[in-house]
PDB file of C-alpha atoms in Angstrom:
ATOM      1  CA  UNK A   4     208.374 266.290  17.625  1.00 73.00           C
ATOM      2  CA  UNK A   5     205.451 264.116  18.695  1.00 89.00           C
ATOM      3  CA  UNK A   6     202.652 263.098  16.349  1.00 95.00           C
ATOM      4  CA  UNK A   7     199.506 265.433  15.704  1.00 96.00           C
ATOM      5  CA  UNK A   8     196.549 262.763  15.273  1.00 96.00           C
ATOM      6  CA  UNK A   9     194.763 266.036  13.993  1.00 98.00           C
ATOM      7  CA  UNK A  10     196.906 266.764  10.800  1.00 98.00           C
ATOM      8  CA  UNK A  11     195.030 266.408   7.780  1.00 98.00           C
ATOM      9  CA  UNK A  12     196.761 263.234   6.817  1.00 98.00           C
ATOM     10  CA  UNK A  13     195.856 261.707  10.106  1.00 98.00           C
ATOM     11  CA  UNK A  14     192.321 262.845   9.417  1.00 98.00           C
ATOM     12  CA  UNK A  15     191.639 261.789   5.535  1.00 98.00           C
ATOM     13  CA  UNK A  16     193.327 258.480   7.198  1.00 98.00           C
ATOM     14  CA  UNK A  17     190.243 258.105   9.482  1.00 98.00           C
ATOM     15  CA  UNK A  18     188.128 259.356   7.027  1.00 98.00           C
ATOM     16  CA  UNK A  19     187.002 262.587   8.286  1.00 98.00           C
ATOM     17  CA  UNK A  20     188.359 264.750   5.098  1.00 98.00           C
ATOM     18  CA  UNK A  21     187.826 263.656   1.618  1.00 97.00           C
ATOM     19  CA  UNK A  22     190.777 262.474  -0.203  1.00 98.00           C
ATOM     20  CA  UNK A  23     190.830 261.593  -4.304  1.00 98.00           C
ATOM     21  CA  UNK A  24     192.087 257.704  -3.721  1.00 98.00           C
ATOM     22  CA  UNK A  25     194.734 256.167  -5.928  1.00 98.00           C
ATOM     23  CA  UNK A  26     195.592 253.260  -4.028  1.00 98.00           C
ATOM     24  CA  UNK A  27     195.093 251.732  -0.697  1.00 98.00           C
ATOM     25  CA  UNK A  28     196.104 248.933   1.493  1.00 98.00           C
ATOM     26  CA  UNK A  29     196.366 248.026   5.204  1.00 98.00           C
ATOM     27  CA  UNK A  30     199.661 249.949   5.441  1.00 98.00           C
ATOM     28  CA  UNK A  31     200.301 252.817   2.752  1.00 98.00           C
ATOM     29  CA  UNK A  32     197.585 254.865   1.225  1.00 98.00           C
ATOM     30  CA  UNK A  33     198.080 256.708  -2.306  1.00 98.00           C
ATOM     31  CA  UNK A  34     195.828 260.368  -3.181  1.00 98.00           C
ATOM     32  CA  UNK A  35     195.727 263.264  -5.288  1.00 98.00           C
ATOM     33  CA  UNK A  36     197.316 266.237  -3.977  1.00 97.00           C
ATOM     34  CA  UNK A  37     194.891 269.214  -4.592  1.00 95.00           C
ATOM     35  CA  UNK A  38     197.245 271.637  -4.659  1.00 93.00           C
ATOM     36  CA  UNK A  39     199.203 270.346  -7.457  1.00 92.00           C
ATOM     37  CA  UNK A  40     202.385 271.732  -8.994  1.00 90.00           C
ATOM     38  CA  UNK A  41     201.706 269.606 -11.943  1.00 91.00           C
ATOM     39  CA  UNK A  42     199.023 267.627 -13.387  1.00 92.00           C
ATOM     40  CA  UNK A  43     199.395 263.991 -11.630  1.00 95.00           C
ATOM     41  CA  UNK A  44     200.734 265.311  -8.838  1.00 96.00           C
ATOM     42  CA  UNK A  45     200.275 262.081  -6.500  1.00 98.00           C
ATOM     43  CA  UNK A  46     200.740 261.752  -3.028  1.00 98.00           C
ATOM     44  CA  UNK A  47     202.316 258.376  -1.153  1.00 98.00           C
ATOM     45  CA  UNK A  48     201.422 258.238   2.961  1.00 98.00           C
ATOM     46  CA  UNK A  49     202.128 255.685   5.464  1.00 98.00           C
ATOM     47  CA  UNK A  50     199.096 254.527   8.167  1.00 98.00           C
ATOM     48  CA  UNK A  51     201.899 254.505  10.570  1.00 97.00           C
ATOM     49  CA  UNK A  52     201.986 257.838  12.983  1.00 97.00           C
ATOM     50  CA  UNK A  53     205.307 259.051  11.920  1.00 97.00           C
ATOM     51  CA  UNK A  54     206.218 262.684  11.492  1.00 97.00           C
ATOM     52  CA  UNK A  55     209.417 263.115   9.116  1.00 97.00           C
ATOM     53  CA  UNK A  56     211.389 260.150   7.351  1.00 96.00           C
ATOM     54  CA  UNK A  57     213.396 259.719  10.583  1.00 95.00           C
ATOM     55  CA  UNK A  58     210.164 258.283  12.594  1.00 96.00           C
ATOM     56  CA  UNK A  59     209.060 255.394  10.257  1.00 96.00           C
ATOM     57  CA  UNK A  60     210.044 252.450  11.486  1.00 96.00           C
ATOM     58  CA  UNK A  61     212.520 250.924   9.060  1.00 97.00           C
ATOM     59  CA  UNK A  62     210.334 247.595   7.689  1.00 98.00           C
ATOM     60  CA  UNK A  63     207.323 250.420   7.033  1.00 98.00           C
ATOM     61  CA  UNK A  64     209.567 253.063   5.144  1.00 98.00           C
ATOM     62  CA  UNK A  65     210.688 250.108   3.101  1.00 98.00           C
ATOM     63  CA  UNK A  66     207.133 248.760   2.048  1.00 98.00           C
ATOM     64  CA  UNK A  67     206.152 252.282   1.475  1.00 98.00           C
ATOM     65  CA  UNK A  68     208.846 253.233  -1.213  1.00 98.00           C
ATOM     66  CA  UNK A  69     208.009 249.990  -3.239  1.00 98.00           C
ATOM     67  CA  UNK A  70     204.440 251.415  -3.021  1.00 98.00           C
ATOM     68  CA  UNK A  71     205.802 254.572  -4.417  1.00 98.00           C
ATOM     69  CA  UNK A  72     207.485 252.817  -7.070  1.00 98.00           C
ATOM     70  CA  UNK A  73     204.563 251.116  -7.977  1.00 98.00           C
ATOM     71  CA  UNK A  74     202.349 254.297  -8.327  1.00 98.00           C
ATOM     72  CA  UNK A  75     205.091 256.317  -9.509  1.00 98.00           C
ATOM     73  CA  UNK A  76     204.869 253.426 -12.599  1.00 97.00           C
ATOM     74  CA  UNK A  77     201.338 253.815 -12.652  1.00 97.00           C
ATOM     75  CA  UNK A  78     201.630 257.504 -13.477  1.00 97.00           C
ATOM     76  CA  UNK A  79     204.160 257.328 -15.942  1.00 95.00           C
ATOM     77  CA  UNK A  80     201.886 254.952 -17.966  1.00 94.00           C
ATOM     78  CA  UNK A  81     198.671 256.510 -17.229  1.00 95.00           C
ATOM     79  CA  UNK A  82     199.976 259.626 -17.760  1.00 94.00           C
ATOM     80  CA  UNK A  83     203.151 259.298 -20.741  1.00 92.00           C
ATOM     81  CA  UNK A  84     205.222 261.588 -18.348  1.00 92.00           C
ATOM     82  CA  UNK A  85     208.620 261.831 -19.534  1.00 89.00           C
ATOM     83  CA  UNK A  86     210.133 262.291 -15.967  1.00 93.00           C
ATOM     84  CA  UNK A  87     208.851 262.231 -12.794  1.00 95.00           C
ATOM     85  CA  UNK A  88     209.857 264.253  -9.108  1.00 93.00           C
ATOM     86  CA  UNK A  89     209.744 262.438  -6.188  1.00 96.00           C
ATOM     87  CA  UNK A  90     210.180 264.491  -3.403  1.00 95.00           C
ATOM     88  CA  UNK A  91     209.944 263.384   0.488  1.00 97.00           C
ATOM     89  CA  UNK A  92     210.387 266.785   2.552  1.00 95.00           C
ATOM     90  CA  UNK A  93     211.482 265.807   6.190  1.00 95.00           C
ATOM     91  CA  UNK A  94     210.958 268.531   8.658  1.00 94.00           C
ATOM     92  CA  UNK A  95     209.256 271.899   8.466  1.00 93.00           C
ATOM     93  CA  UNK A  96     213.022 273.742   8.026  1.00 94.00           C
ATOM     94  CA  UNK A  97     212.953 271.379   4.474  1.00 94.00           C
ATOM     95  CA  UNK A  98     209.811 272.951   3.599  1.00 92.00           C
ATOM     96  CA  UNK A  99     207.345 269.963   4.933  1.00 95.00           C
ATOM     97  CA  UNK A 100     203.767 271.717   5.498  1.00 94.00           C
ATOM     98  CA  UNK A 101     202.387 268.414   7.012  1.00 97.00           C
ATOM     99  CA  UNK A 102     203.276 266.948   9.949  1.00 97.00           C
ATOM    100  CA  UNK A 103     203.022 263.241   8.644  1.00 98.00           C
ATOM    101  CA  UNK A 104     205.515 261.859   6.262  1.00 98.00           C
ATOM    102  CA  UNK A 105     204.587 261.629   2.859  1.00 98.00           C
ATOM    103  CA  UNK A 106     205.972 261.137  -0.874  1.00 98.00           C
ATOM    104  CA  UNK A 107     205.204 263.582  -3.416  1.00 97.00           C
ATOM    105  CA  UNK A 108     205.472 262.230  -7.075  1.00 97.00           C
ATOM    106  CA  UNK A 109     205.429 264.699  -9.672  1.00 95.00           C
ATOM    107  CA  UNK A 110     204.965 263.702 -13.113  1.00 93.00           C
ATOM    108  CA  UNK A 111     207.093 266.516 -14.825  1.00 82.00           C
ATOM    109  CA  UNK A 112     210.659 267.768 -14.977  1.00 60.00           C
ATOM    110  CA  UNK A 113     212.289 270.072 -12.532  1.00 56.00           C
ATOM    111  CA  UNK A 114     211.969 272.865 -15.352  1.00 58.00           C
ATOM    112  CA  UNK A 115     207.782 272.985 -15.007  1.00 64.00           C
ATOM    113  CA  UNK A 116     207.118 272.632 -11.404  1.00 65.00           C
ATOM    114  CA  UNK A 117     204.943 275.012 -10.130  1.00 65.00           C
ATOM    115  CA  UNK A 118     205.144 276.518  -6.135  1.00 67.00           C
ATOM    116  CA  UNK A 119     204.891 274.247  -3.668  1.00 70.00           C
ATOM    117  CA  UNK A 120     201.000 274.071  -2.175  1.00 68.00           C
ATOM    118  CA  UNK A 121     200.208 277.571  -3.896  1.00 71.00           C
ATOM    119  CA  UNK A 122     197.139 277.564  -5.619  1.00 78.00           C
ATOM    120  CA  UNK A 123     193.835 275.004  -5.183  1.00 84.00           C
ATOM    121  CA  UNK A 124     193.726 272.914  -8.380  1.00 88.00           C
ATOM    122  CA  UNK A 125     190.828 272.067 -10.684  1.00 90.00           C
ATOM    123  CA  UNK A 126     189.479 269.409  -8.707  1.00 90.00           C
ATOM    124  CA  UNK A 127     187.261 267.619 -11.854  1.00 92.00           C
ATOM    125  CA  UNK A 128     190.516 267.229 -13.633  1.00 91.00           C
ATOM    126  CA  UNK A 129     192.544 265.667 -11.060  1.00 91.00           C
ATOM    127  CA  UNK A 130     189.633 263.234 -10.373  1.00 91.00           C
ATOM    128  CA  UNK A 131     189.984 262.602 -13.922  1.00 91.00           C
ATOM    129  CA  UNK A 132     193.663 262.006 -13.922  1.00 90.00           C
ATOM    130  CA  UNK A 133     193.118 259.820 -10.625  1.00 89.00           C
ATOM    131  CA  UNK A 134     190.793 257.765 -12.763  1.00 92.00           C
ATOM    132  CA  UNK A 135     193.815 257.237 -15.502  1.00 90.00           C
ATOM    133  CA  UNK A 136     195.937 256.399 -12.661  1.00 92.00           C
ATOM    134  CA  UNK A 137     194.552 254.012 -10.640  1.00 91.00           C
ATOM    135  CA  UNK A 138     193.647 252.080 -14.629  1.00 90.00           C
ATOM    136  CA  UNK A 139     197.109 251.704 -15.124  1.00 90.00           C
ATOM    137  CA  UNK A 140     197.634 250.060 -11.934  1.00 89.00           C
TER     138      UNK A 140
END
């Protein structure tokens, strides 16, 4: 599947949507997801143009997983979650609604996970957890 430079990664990447920023450097950027299926629900993209898993270039998938370690660290202390749920959905038939790869992690166990993108969250509060997040890191 080619890239979509109009996906709504691709745009908060260019700055054309808003996006509640955890973390950013030249190569991986960290946000809020604002449809959260828990509180802390964090979201881990590349800047590379890559649809699933399978496109990122080897050298970039590896920098971005010690990125998500590092936030997924960051959450646990910002946040004293017990457990967290990283999930990395490759391909719309594995339920991915956005076409650029991206790691979801979850502070929460399996048990309390709410739907998938199903409801808008309280946007205040994640700012406010974003806040606690990016502190601890």
């Amino acid at each position: 599947m080619a890239y979509d430079d109009q996906n709504i990664f691709a745009r908060i990447l260019r700055g054309e949507l808003p996006a509640i920023k955890v973390y950013e450097d030249e190569q991986v950027l960290a946000f809020m997801d604002i449809m959260p299926q828990a509180d802390g629900h964090t979201l881990v993209i590349p800047k590379s143009p890559a649809v699933t898993l399978l496109d990122l270039d080897p050298n970039t998938a590896a920098y971005t997983i010690q990125i998500v370690q590092k936030i997924a660290k960051a959450i646990e202390n910002a946040l004293d979650a017990k457990g967290i749920v990283l999930m990395q959905l490759s391909g719309a038939a594995a339920g991915q609604t956005v076409p650029h790869v991206h790691f979801h992690l979850i502070p929460s166990s399996i048990h309390e996970l709410g739907k998938h993108a199903a409801q808008m969250g309280d946007q205040e509060r994640i700012k406010a957890l974003a806040e606690k997040i990016k502190a601890a890191l």
